[in-house]
Coordinates of N, CA and C in Angstrom, one line a residue:
Chain A
A219 N -7.9 -2.3 -21.0 CA -7.7 -3.7 -20.6 C -7.9 -3.8 -19.1
Q220 N -8.4 -4.9 -18.7 CA -8.8 -5.2 -17.3 C -7.6 -5.8 -16.5
S221 N -7.2 -5.3 -15.4 CA -6.2 -5.8 -14.6 C -6.4 -5.4 -13.1
V222 N -5.7 -6.2 -12.2 CA -5.7 -5.8 -10.8 C -4.4 -6.1 -10.2
T223 N -3.9 -5.2 -9.4 CA -2.6 -5.3 -8.8 C -2.7 -5.1 -7.3
Q224 N -2.2 -6.1 -6.6 CA -2.1 -6.1 -5.2 C -0.7 -5.7 -4.9
L225 N -0.5 -4.6 -4.2 CA 0.8 -3.9 -4.1 C 1.7 -4.6 -3.2
D226 N 1.2 -5.4 -2.3 CA 2.1 -6.1 -1.3 C 1.8 -7.6 -1.3
S227 N 2.8 -8.4 -1.5 CA 2.6 -9.9 -1.4 C 2.4 -10.4 0.0
H228 N 3.1 -9.7 1.0 CA 3.0 -10.0 2.4 C 2.8 -8.8 3.2
V229 N 2.0 -8.9 4.2 CA 1.8 -7.8 5.2 C 1.8 -8.4 6.6
S230 N 2.6 -7.8 7.5 CA 2.7 -8.3 8.8 C 2.3 -7.2 9.8
V231 N 1.3 -7.5 10.7 CA 0.9 -6.5 11.7 C 0.8 -7.2 13.0
S232 N 0.8 -6.4 14.1 CA 0.6 -6.9 15.4 C -0.9 -6.9 15.7
E233 N -1.3 -7.9 16.6 CA -2.7 -8.0 17.0 C -3.1 -6.6 17.6
G234 N -4.3 -6.2 17.2 CA -4.8 -4.9 17.8 C -4.4 -3.7 17.0
T235 N -3.5 -3.8 16.0 CA -3.1 -2.7 15.2 C -3.9 -2.7 13.9
P236 N -3.9 -1.5 13.2 CA -4.7 -1.5 11.9 C -4.1 -2.3 10.8
V237 N -5.0 -2.7 9.9 CA -4.6 -3.5 8.7 C -4.9 -2.6 7.5
L238 N -3.9 -2.6 6.5 CA -4.1 -2.0 5.2 C -3.6 -2.9 4.2
L239 N -4.5 -3.4 3.3 CA -4.1 -4.2 2.2 C -4.4 -3.4 0.9
R240 N -3.4 -3.2 0.1 CA -3.6 -2.2 -1.1 C -3.9 -2.9 -2.4
C241 N -4.8 -2.3 -3.1 CA -5.2 -2.9 -4.4 C -5.4 -1.7 -5.4
N242 N -4.9 -1.8 -6.6 CA -5.1 -0.9 -7.7 C -5.7 -1.7 -8.9
Y243 N -6.6 -1.1 -9.6 CA -7.2 -1.8 -10.7 C -7.2 -1.0 -12.0
S244 N -7.4 -1.7 -13.1 CA -7.5 -1.1 -14.4 C -8.7 -1.7 -15.1
S245 N -9.6 -0.8 -15.6 CA -10.8 -1.3 -16.2 C -11.3 -0.3 -17.3
S246 N -11.9 -0.8 -18.3 CA -12.3 0.0 -19.4 C -13.7 0.5 -19.1
Y247 N -14.4 -0.1 -18.2 CA -15.8 0.3 -17.9 C -16.0 0.7 -16.5
S248 N -17.1 0.5 -16.0 CA -17.4 0.7 -14.5 C -17.4 -0.7 -13.9
P249 N -16.3 -1.0 -13.2 CA -16.2 -2.4 -12.7 C -16.9 -2.6 -11.4
S250 N -17.2 -3.8 -11.1 CA -17.5 -4.3 -9.8 C -16.2 -4.7 -9.1
L251 N -16.0 -4.4 -7.9 CA -14.8 -4.8 -7.2 C -15.1 -5.6 -5.9
F252 N -14.3 -6.5 -5.6 CA -14.5 -7.4 -4.5 C -13.2 -7.7 -3.7
W253 N -13.4 -8.1 -2.5 CA -12.3 -8.7 -1.7 C -12.8 -10.0 -1.2
Y254 N -11.9 -11.0 -1.5 CA -12.1 -12.4 -1.0 C -11.0 -12.8 0.0
V255 N -11.3 -13.6 0.9 CA -10.3 -14.1 1.9 C -10.3 -15.7 1.8
Q256 N -9.1 -16.2 1.9 CA -8.9 -17.6 1.9 C -8.0 -18.0 3.1
H257 N -8.6 -18.7 4.1 CA -7.8 -19.2 5.2 C -7.2 -20.5 4.8
P258 N -6.1 -20.8 5.5 CA -5.3 -22.0 5.1 C -6.2 -23.3 5.0
N259 N -6.1 -23.9 3.9 CA -6.8 -25.2 3.6 C -8.4 -25.0 3.6
K260 N -8.8 -23.7 3.3 CA -10.2 -23.4 3.2 C -10.5 -22.9 1.8
G261 N -11.8 -22.8 1.5 CA -12.3 -22.2 0.3 C -12.3 -20.7 0.4
L262 N -12.6 -20.0 -0.7 CA -12.6 -18.6 -0.8 C -14.0 -18.1 -0.3
Q263 N -13.8 -17.0 0.5 CA -15.0 -16.4 1.1 C -15.1 -14.9 0.8
L264 N -16.3 -14.5 0.4 CA -16.5 -13.1 0.0 C -16.4 -12.2 1.3
L265 N -15.6 -11.2 1.3 CA -15.5 -10.2 2.4 C -16.4 -9.1 2.1
L266 N -16.3 -8.5 0.9 CA -17.2 -7.3 0.6 C -17.1 -7.1 -0.9
K267 N -18.1 -6.2 -1.3 CA -18.1 -5.9 -2.8 C -18.6 -4.5 -3.0
Y268 N -18.1 -3.9 -4.0 CA -18.5 -2.6 -4.5 C -19.1 -2.7 -5.9
T269 N -20.3 -2.2 -6.0 CA -21.0 -2.3 -7.3 C -21.7 -1.0 -7.6
S270 N -21.0 0.1 -7.5 CA -21.4 1.4 -8.0 C -22.4 2.1 -7.0
A271 N -22.5 1.7 -5.8 CA -23.3 2.3 -4.8 C -22.4 3.2 -4.0
A272 N -22.5 3.1 -2.7 CA -21.6 3.9 -1.8 C -20.2 3.5 -2.0
T273 N -19.3 4.5 -2.0 CA -17.9 4.2 -2.2 C -17.2 3.6 -1.0
L274 N -17.7 3.8 0.2 CA -17.2 3.1 1.3 C -18.0 1.9 1.6
V275 N -17.4 0.7 1.5 CA -18.1 -0.5 1.6 C -17.7 -1.3 2.8
K276 N -18.7 -1.7 3.6 CA -18.4 -2.4 4.8 C -18.7 -3.9 4.6
G277 N -17.8 -4.7 5.1 CA -17.9 -6.2 4.9 C -18.0 -6.9 6.2
I278 N -17.7 -8.2 6.1 CA -17.8 -9.0 7.3 C -16.5 -8.9 8.2
N279 N -16.6 -9.3 9.4 CA -15.5 -9.3 10.3 C -14.8 -8.0 10.5
G280 N -15.5 -6.9 10.4 CA -15.0 -5.6 10.6 C -14.1 -5.0 9.5
F281 N -14.1 -5.6 8.4 CA -13.3 -5.1 7.2 C -14.1 -4.1 6.5
E282 N -13.5 -3.1 5.8 CA -14.1 -2.2 4.9 C -13.1 -1.8 3.8
A283 N -13.7 -1.3 2.8 CA -12.8 -0.9 1.6 C -13.4 0.4 1.0
E284 N -12.6 1.2 0.5 CA -13.0 2.5 -0.1 C -12.7 2.5 -1.6
F285 N -13.7 2.7 -2.4 CA -13.5 2.8 -3.9 C -13.1 4.3 -4.2
K286 N -11.9 4.4 -4.8 CA -11.5 5.8 -5.2 C -11.2 5.7 -6.7
K287 N -12.2 6.3 -7.4 CA -12.1 6.2 -8.9 C -10.9 7.0 -9.4
S288 N -10.6 8.2 -8.8 CA -9.5 9.0 -9.3 C -8.2 8.3 -9.1
E289 N -8.1 7.5 -8.1 CA -6.8 6.8 -7.8 C -6.8 5.3 -8.3
T290 N -7.9 4.9 -8.9 CA -8.2 3.5 -9.3 C -7.7 2.6 -8.2
S291 N -8.2 2.8 -7.0 CA -7.8 2.0 -5.9 C -9.0 1.4 -5.2
F292 N -8.8 0.4 -4.5 CA -9.8 -0.3 -3.7 C -9.1 -1.0 -2.5
H293 N -8.6 -0.2 -1.6 CA -7.8 -0.7 -0.5 C -8.7 -1.3 0.6
L294 N -8.2 -2.3 1.2 CA -9.0 -3.0 2.3 C -8.4 -2.6 3.6
T295 N -9.2 -2.3 4.6 CA -8.7 -1.9 5.9 C -9.5 -2.5 7.0
K296 N -8.9 -2.5 8.2 CA -9.6 -3.0 9.4 C -8.9 -2.2 10.5
P297 N -9.7 -1.7 11.5 CA -9.1 -0.8 12.5 C -8.2 -1.6 13.5
S298 N -8.5 -2.9 13.7 CA -7.8 -3.6 14.7 C -7.7 -5.1 14.3
A299 N -6.5 -5.5 14.1 CA -6.3 -6.9 13.6 C -6.5 -7.9 14.7
H300 N -7.0 -9.1 14.3 CA -7.2 -10.2 15.2 C -6.4 -11.4 14.7
M301 N -6.0 -12.2 15.6 CA -5.2 -13.4 15.1 C -5.9 -14.2 14.1
S302 N -7.3 -14.3 14.2 CA -8.0 -15.0 13.2 C -8.1 -14.4 11.8
D303 N -7.5 -13.2 11.7 CA -7.5 -12.5 10.4 C -6.4 -13.0 9.5
A304 N -5.4 -13.8 10.1 CA -4.3 -14.3 9.3 C -4.8 -15.2 8.2
A305 N -4.5 -14.8 7.0 CA -5.1 -15.5 5.8 C -4.5 -14.8 4.5
E306 N -5.0 -15.3 3.4 CA -4.6 -14.7 2.1 C -5.8 -13.9 1.6
Y307 N -5.6 -12.7 1.1 CA -6.6 -11.8 0.7 C -6.5 -11.5 -0.8
F308 N -7.6 -11.6 -1.5 CA -7.6 -11.4 -2.9 C -8.5 -10.2 -3.3
C309 N -7.9 -9.3 -4.1 CA -8.7 -8.2 -4.7 C -9.2 -8.7 -6.1
V310 N -10.4 -8.4 -6.4 CA -11.0 -9.0 -7.6 C -11.7 -7.9 -8.4
V311 N -11.6 -7.8 -9.7 CA -12.3 -6.9 -10.5 C -13.1 -7.6 -11.5
S312 N -14.3 -7.1 -11.7 CA -15.2 -7.8 -12.7 C -15.8 -6.8 -13.6
D313 N -15.8 -7.0 -14.9 CA -16.3 -6.1 -15.9 C -17.3 -6.8 -16.8
R314 N -18.3 -6.1 -17.2 CA -19.2 -6.6 -18.2 C -18.4 -6.9 -19.5
N315 N -18.8 -8.0 -20.1 CA -18.1 -8.4 -21.3 C -19.0 -9.4 -22.1
T316 N -19.3 -8.9 -23.3 CA -20.1 -9.7 -24.3 C -21.3 -10.5 -23.6
G317 N -22.1 -9.7 -22.9 CA -23.3 -10.3 -22.3 C -23.2 -10.9 -21.0
G318 N -21.9 -11.0 -20.5 CA -21.8 -11.6 -19.1 C -20.7 -10.8 -18.4
F319 N -20.0 -11.4 -17.6 CA -18.9 -10.8 -16.8 C -17.6 -11.5 -16.9
K320 N -16.5 -10.8 -16.9 CA -15.2 -11.3 -16.9 C -14.6 -10.9 -15.5
T321 N -14.2 -11.9 -14.8 CA -13.8 -11.6 -13.4 C -12.3 -12.1 -13.2
I322 N -11.4 -11.2 -12.8 CA -10.0 -11.6 -12.6 C -9.6 -11.3 -11.2
F323 N -8.6 -12.1 -10.7 CA -8.1 -12.0 -9.3 C -6.7 -11.3 -9.3
G324 N -6.4 -10.6 -8.2 CA -5.1 -10.2 -8.0 C -4.3 -11.4 -7.5
A325 N -3.0 -11.2 -7.4 CA -2.0 -12.2 -7.0 C -2.2 -12.6 -5.5
G326 N -2.8 -11.8 -4.8 CA -3.0 -12.1 -3.3 C -2.0 -11.4 -2.4
T327 N -2.5 -11.1 -1.2 CA -1.7 -10.6 -0.1 C -1.8 -11.5 1.1
R328 N -0.7 -12.0 1.5 CA -0.7 -12.9 2.7 C -0.6 -12.0 3.9
L329 N -1.6 -12.1 4.8 CA -1.6 -11.3 6.1 C -1.1 -12.1 7.2
F330 N -0.1 -11.7 7.9 CA 0.4 -12.3 9.1 C 0.0 -11.4 10.3
V331 N -0.5 -12.0 11.4 CA -0.8 -11.3 12.6 C 0.0 -11.8 13.7
K332 N 0.8 -10.9 14.3 CA 1.7 -11.3 15.5 C 1.0 -11.0 16.8
A333 N 1.2 -11.9 17.7 CA 0.6 -11.8 19.1 C 1.3 -10.7 19.8
Chain B
S167 N -32.2 -24.3 -4.2 CA -30.9 -23.5 -4.0 C -29.9 -24.0 -5.0
Q168 N -28.9 -23.1 -5.2 CA -28.0 -23.4 -6.3 C -26.8 -24.2 -5.7
T169 N -26.3 -25.1 -6.5 CA -25.1 -25.9 -6.1 C -24.2 -26.0 -7.3
I170 N -23.0 -26.2 -7.0 CA -22.0 -26.4 -8.1 C -21.2 -27.7 -7.8
H171 N -21.1 -28.5 -8.8 CA -20.4 -29.8 -8.6 C -19.1 -29.8 -9.5
Q172 N -18.0 -30.2 -8.9 CA -16.8 -30.3 -9.7 C -16.1 -31.6 -9.4
W173 N -15.7 -32.3 -10.4 CA -15.0 -33.5 -10.2 C -14.0 -33.8 -11.3
P174 N -12.9 -34.7 -11.0 CA -12.7 -35.3 -9.6 C -12.0 -34.4 -8.7
A175 N -11.9 -34.8 -7.4 CA -11.3 -33.9 -6.4 C -9.8 -34.0 -6.5
T176 N -9.3 -35.1 -6.9 CA -7.8 -35.2 -7.1 C -7.6 -36.1 -8.3
L177 N -6.5 -35.8 -8.9 CA -6.2 -36.5 -10.2 C -4.6 -36.5 -10.4
V178 N -4.1 -37.7 -10.6 CA -2.7 -37.9 -10.9 C -2.6 -38.4 -12.3
Q179 N -1.9 -37.7 -13.2 CA -1.9 -38.1 -14.6 C -0.4 -38.1 -15.1
P180 N -0.1 -39.0 -16.0 CA 1.3 -38.9 -16.6 C 1.3 -37.8 -17.6
V181 N 2.6 -37.3 -17.9 CA 2.8 -36.3 -18.9 C 2.4 -36.9 -20.3
G182 N 1.7 -36.1 -21.0 CA 1.3 -36.6 -22.4 C -0.1 -37.2 -22.4
S183 N -0.7 -37.4 -21.3 CA -2.0 -38.0 -21.2 C -3.1 -37.0 -21.4
P184 N -4.3 -37.3 -21.7 CA -5.4 -36.3 -21.9 C -6.0 -36.0 -20.5
L185 N -6.8 -34.9 -20.5 CA -7.4 -34.4 -19.3 C -8.9 -34.0 -19.6
S186 N -9.7 -34.3 -18.7 CA -11.1 -33.8 -18.7 C -11.6 -33.6 -17.3
L187 N -11.8 -32.3 -17.0 CA -12.4 -31.9 -15.7 C -13.8 -31.4 -16.0
E188 N -14.8 -31.8 -15.2 CA -16.1 -31.4 -15.4 C -16.7 -30.6 -14.3
C189 N -17.6 -29.7 -14.6 CA -18.2 -28.8 -13.6 C -19.7 -28.6 -14.1
T190 N -20.6 -28.8 -13.1 CA -22.0 -28.6 -13.4 C -22.6 -27.7 -12.3
V191 N -23.5 -26.9 -12.7 CA -24.2 -26.0 -11.8 C -25.7 -26.4 -11.8
E192 N -26.3 -26.4 -10.7 CA -27.7 -26.6 -10.5 C -28.5 -25.5 -9.9
G193 N -29.7 -25.3 -10.2 CA -30.5 -24.3 -9.5 C -30.5 -22.9 -10.1
T194 N -29.9 -22.8 -11.2 CA -29.8 -21.5 -11.9 C -29.8 -21.7 -13.4
S195 N -29.9 -20.6 -14.1 CA -29.8 -20.7 -15.6 C -29.0 -19.5 -16.1
N196 N -28.4 -19.7 -17.2 CA -27.6 -18.7 -17.9 C -26.5 -18.1 -17.0
P197 N -25.8 -18.9 -16.3 CA -24.7 -18.4 -15.4 C -23.5 -18.0 -16.2
N198 N -22.7 -17.0 -15.6 CA -21.3 -16.8 -16.1 C -20.5 -18.0 -15.5
L199 N -19.7 -18.6 -16.3 CA -18.9 -19.8 -15.8 C -17.4 -19.5 -16.0
Y200 N -16.6 -20.0 -15.1 CA -15.2 -19.7 -15.1 C -14.4 -20.9 -14.7
W201 N -13.2 -21.0 -15.3 CA -12.2 -21.9 -14.8 C -11.0 -21.1 -14.4
Y202 N -10.5 -21.4 -13.2 CA -9.3 -20.7 -12.6 C -8.3 -21.8 -12.3
R203 N -7.0 -21.4 -12.2 CA -6.0 -22.3 -11.7 C -5.3 -21.5 -10.6
Q204 N -5.1 -22.2 -9.5 CA -4.4 -21.6 -8.3 C -3.1 -22.4 -8.1
A205 N -2.0 -21.8 -8.3 CA -0.7 -22.4 -8.0 C -0.3 -22.0 -6.6
A206 N 0.5 -22.9 -6.0 CA 0.9 -22.7 -4.6 C 1.6 -21.3 -4.5
G207 N 1.1 -20.5 -3.5 CA 1.6 -19.2 -3.2 C 1.3 -18.2 -4.2
R208 N 0.4 -18.4 -5.1 CA 0.0 -17.5 -6.1 C -1.5 -17.3 -6.1
G209 N -2.0 -16.3 -6.8 CA -3.4 -16.0 -6.9 C -4.1 -17.0 -7.8
L210 N -5.4 -16.6 -8.1 CA -6.2 -17.4 -9.0 C -6.0 -16.8 -10.4
Q211 N -5.5 -17.7 -11.3 CA -5.3 -17.2 -12.7 C -6.5 -17.6 -13.5
L212 N -7.2 -16.6 -14.1 CA -8.3 -16.9 -15.0 C -7.9 -17.6 -16.2
L213 N -8.4 -18.8 -16.5 CA -8.1 -19.6 -17.7 C -9.1 -19.4 -18.8
F214 N -10.4 -19.6 -18.4 CA -11.4 -19.5 -19.4 C -12.7 -18.9 -18.7
Y215 N -13.5 -18.2 -19.5 CA -14.8 -17.8 -19.0 C -15.8 -17.9 -20.1
S216 N -17.1 -18.1 -19.7 CA -18.1 -18.3 -20.7 C -19.4 -17.6 -20.3
V217 N -20.0 -16.9 -21.3 CA -21.2 -16.2 -21.0 C -22.4 -17.0 -21.6
G218 N -22.2 -18.1 -22.3 CA -23.3 -18.8 -22.9 C -22.8 -20.1 -23.5
I219 N -23.8 -20.9 -23.9 CA -23.4 -22.2 -24.6 C -22.5 -21.9 -25.8
G220 N -21.4 -22.6 -25.8 CA -20.5 -22.5 -27.0 C -19.7 -21.3 -27.0
Q221 N -19.9 -20.4 -26.1 CA -19.1 -19.1 -26.0 C -18.0 -19.2 -25.0
I222 N -16.8 -19.3 -25.5 CA -15.7 -19.5 -24.6 C -14.6 -18.4 -24.9
S223 N -14.2 -17.8 -23.8 CA -13.1 -16.8 -23.9 C -11.9 -17.4 -23.2
S224 N -10.8 -17.4 -23.9 CA -9.5 -17.9 -23.4 C -8.6 -16.7 -23.0
E225 N -8.1 -16.8 -21.8 CA -7.3 -15.7 -21.2 C -5.8 -15.9 -21.4
V226 N -5.4 -17.2 -21.4 CA -4.0 -17.4 -21.4 C -3.6 -18.5 -22.4
P227 N -2.8 -18.2 -23.4 CA -2.4 -19.2 -24.4 C -1.7 -20.4 -23.7
Q228 N -2.2 -21.6 -23.9 CA -1.7 -22.7 -23.1 C -2.2 -24.0 -23.7
N229 N -1.9 -25.0 -22.9 CA -2.1 -26.4 -23.4 C -3.6 -26.9 -23.1
L230 N -4.4 -26.0 -22.7 CA -5.8 -26.4 -22.2 C -6.8 -25.8 -23.1
S231 N -8.0 -26.4 -23.1 CA -9.2 -25.8 -23.8 C -10.4 -26.0 -22.9
A232 N -11.4 -25.3 -23.2 CA -12.7 -25.4 -22.5 C -13.9 -25.5 -23.4
S233 N -14.9 -26.1 -22.9 CA -16.1 -26.2 -23.7 C -17.3 -26.1 -22.8
R234 N -18.4 -25.6 -23.4 CA -19.7 -25.5 -22.7 C -20.8 -26.0 -23.5
P235 N -20.9 -27.4 -23.5 CA -21.9 -28.0 -24.3 C -23.3 -27.8 -23.9
Q236 N -23.6 -27.5 -22.6 CA -24.9 -27.2 -22.1 C -24.8 -26.0 -21.3
D237 N -25.9 -25.4 -21.0 CA -26.0 -24.1 -20.3 C -25.3 -24.2 -18.9
R238 N -25.4 -25.3 -18.2 CA -24.8 -25.4 -16.9 C -23.7 -26.4 -16.7
Q239 N -23.0 -26.6 -17.9 CA -21.9 -27.6 -17.9 C -20.7 -26.9 -18.5
F240 N -19.6 -27.1 -17.8 CA -18.3 -26.4 -18.2 C -17.2 -27.4 -18.1
I241 N -16.5 -27.7 -19.2 CA -15.5 -28.8 -19.2 C -14.1 -28.2 -19.6
L242 N -13.2 -28.6 -18.8 CA -11.8 -28.2 -19.0 C -11.0 -29.4 -19.6
S243 N -10.3 -29.3 -20.7 CA -9.7 -30.4 -21.3 C -8.3 -30.1 -21.8
S244 N -7.6 -31.2 -22.0 CA -6.2 -31.1 -22.6 C -6.0 -32.4 -23.4
K245 N -5.4 -32.3 -24.6 CA -5.1 -33.5 -25.4 C -3.8 -34.2 -24.8
K246 N -2.9 -33.3 -24.4 CA -1.6 -33.9 -23.9 C -1.1 -33.0 -22.7
L247 N -1.1 -33.5 -21.5 CA -0.8 -32.8 -20.4 C 0.8 -32.5 -20.3
L248 N 1.1 -31.4 -19.8 CA 2.5 -31.0 -19.5 C 2.7 -31.0 -18.0
L249 N 4.0 -31.1 -17.6 CA 4.3 -30.9 -16.1 C 3.7 -29.6 -15.6
S250 N 3.8 -28.6 -16.4 CA 3.4 -27.3 -15.9 C 1.9 -27.1 -15.7
D251 N 1.2 -28.1 -16.2 CA -0.3 -28.1 -16.0 C -0.7 -28.5 -14.6
S252 N 0.2 -28.9 -13.8 CA -0.1 -29.3 -12.4 C -0.6 -28.0 -11.6
G253 N -1.6 -28.3 -10.8 CA -2.1 -27.1 -10.0 C -3.5 -27.5 -9.5
F254 N -4.0 -26.5 -8.8 CA -5.4 -26.6 -8.2 C -6.3 -25.9 -9.1
Y255 N -7.3 -26.6 -9.7 CA -8.3 -26.0 -10.6 C -9.6 -25.8 -10.0
L256 N -10.1 -24.6 -10.2 CA -11.4 -24.2 -9.6 C -12.4 -23.8 -10.6
C257 N -13.6 -24.4 -10.6 CA -14.7 -23.9 -11.4 C -15.5 -22.9 -10.6
A258 N -16.1 -22.0 -11.2 CA -16.9 -21.0 -10.5 C -18.0 -20.5 -11.4
W259 N -19.1 -20.0 -10.7 CA -20.2 -19.4 -11.5 C -20.6 -18.1 -10.8
S260 N -21.3 -17.3 -11.6 CA -22.0 -16.1 -11.0 C -23.2 -15.9 -11.8
V261 N -24.1 -15.1 -11.2 CA -25.4 -14.8 -11.8 C -25.1 -13.8 -12.9
R262 N -25.5 -14.1 -14.2 CA -25.1 -13.3 -15.3 C -25.6 -11.8 -15.2
R263 N -26.8 -11.7 -14.7 CA -27.3 -10.3 -14.7 C -26.7 -9.4 -13.6
T264 N -26.6 -10.0 -12.4 CA -26.2 -9.2 -11.2 C -24.7 -9.3 -10.9
N265 N -24.1 -10.5 -11.1 CA -22.7 -10.7 -10.8 C -22.4 -10.4 -9.4
E266 N -23.2 -10.8 -8.4 CA -23.1 -10.4 -7.0 C -21.8 -11.0 -6.4
K267 N -21.6 -12.2 -6.7 CA -20.4 -12.9 -6.2 C -20.1 -14.1 -7.0
L268 N -18.9 -14.7 -6.7 CA -18.6 -16.0 -7.3 C -18.9 -17.1 -6.4
F269 N -19.5 -18.2 -7.0 CA -19.7 -19.4 -6.2 C -18.7 -20.4 -6.7
F270 N -17.9 -21.0 -5.8 CA -16.8 -21.9 -6.3 C -17.2 -23.4 -6.1
G271 N -16.6 -24.2 -7.0 CA -16.6 -25.6 -6.7 C -15.6 -25.9 -5.7
S272 N -15.5 -27.2 -5.4 CA -14.6 -27.7 -4.3 C -13.1 -27.8 -4.9
G273 N -13.0 -27.8 -6.2 CA -11.6 -27.8 -6.7 C -11.1 -29.2 -7.1
T274 N -10.2 -29.2 -8.0 CA -9.5 -30.4 -8.4 C -8.0 -30.2 -8.3
Q275 N -7.3 -31.0 -7.5 CA -5.9 -31.0 -7.4 C -5.3 -31.9 -8.5
L276 N -4.7 -31.3 -9.5 CA -4.1 -32.1 -10.6 C -2.6 -32.2 -10.4
S277 N -2.1 -33.4 -10.4 CA -0.6 -33.6 -10.4 C -0.2 -34.3 -11.7
V278 N 0.6 -33.7 -12.4 CA 1.1 -34.3 -13.7 C 2.5 -34.8 -13.4
L279 N 2.8 -36.1 -13.6 CA 4.0 -36.7 -13.3 C 4.8 -37.2 -14.5

């Protein structure tokens, strides 16, 4: 069965310190994995995606994520947080299903960045 | 270029009334289509997805139904709304073959009173 678990509902960091947002997934096949970001009162924006190429994926705004099949994880990281990174982040898993794709979202992690 | 239209943007409905939200996609064919609901402070819950005309997969047993009468049209319906149906509904599509990313509609804020 397909599922995605974001291990932290809230993460708080100081500006300039590293960010780690954790995600574990469950999939019957070889999934595609994504991270989306949603700023307050804004739509969803794709940060990065993994689709069975390099396991370390670089995205926009300095974010990156590493696909670890043995750990079924796809954690999102950034070396140095910026105030503008404060937002909600969603881990997403997508599997082939009956000729198309089924795509589900994690519950989200709210990132707070302190000055 | 591809576009997605979702309407209405806001809707206030009494309990027990019917619902119809419509989503259409332009500029592509055979898309994967999705209906999600986003409750305040929670993630996006997948309600329905479709890989083709008349092919609907339901993820959560509930008071809602979906239909895909045409390739690029996806409709979310209810015969009788409940208070718990209130929320923000998002339609989305992706390219069936590559599934590179989701493209979202602008959403419908539904309030059931």
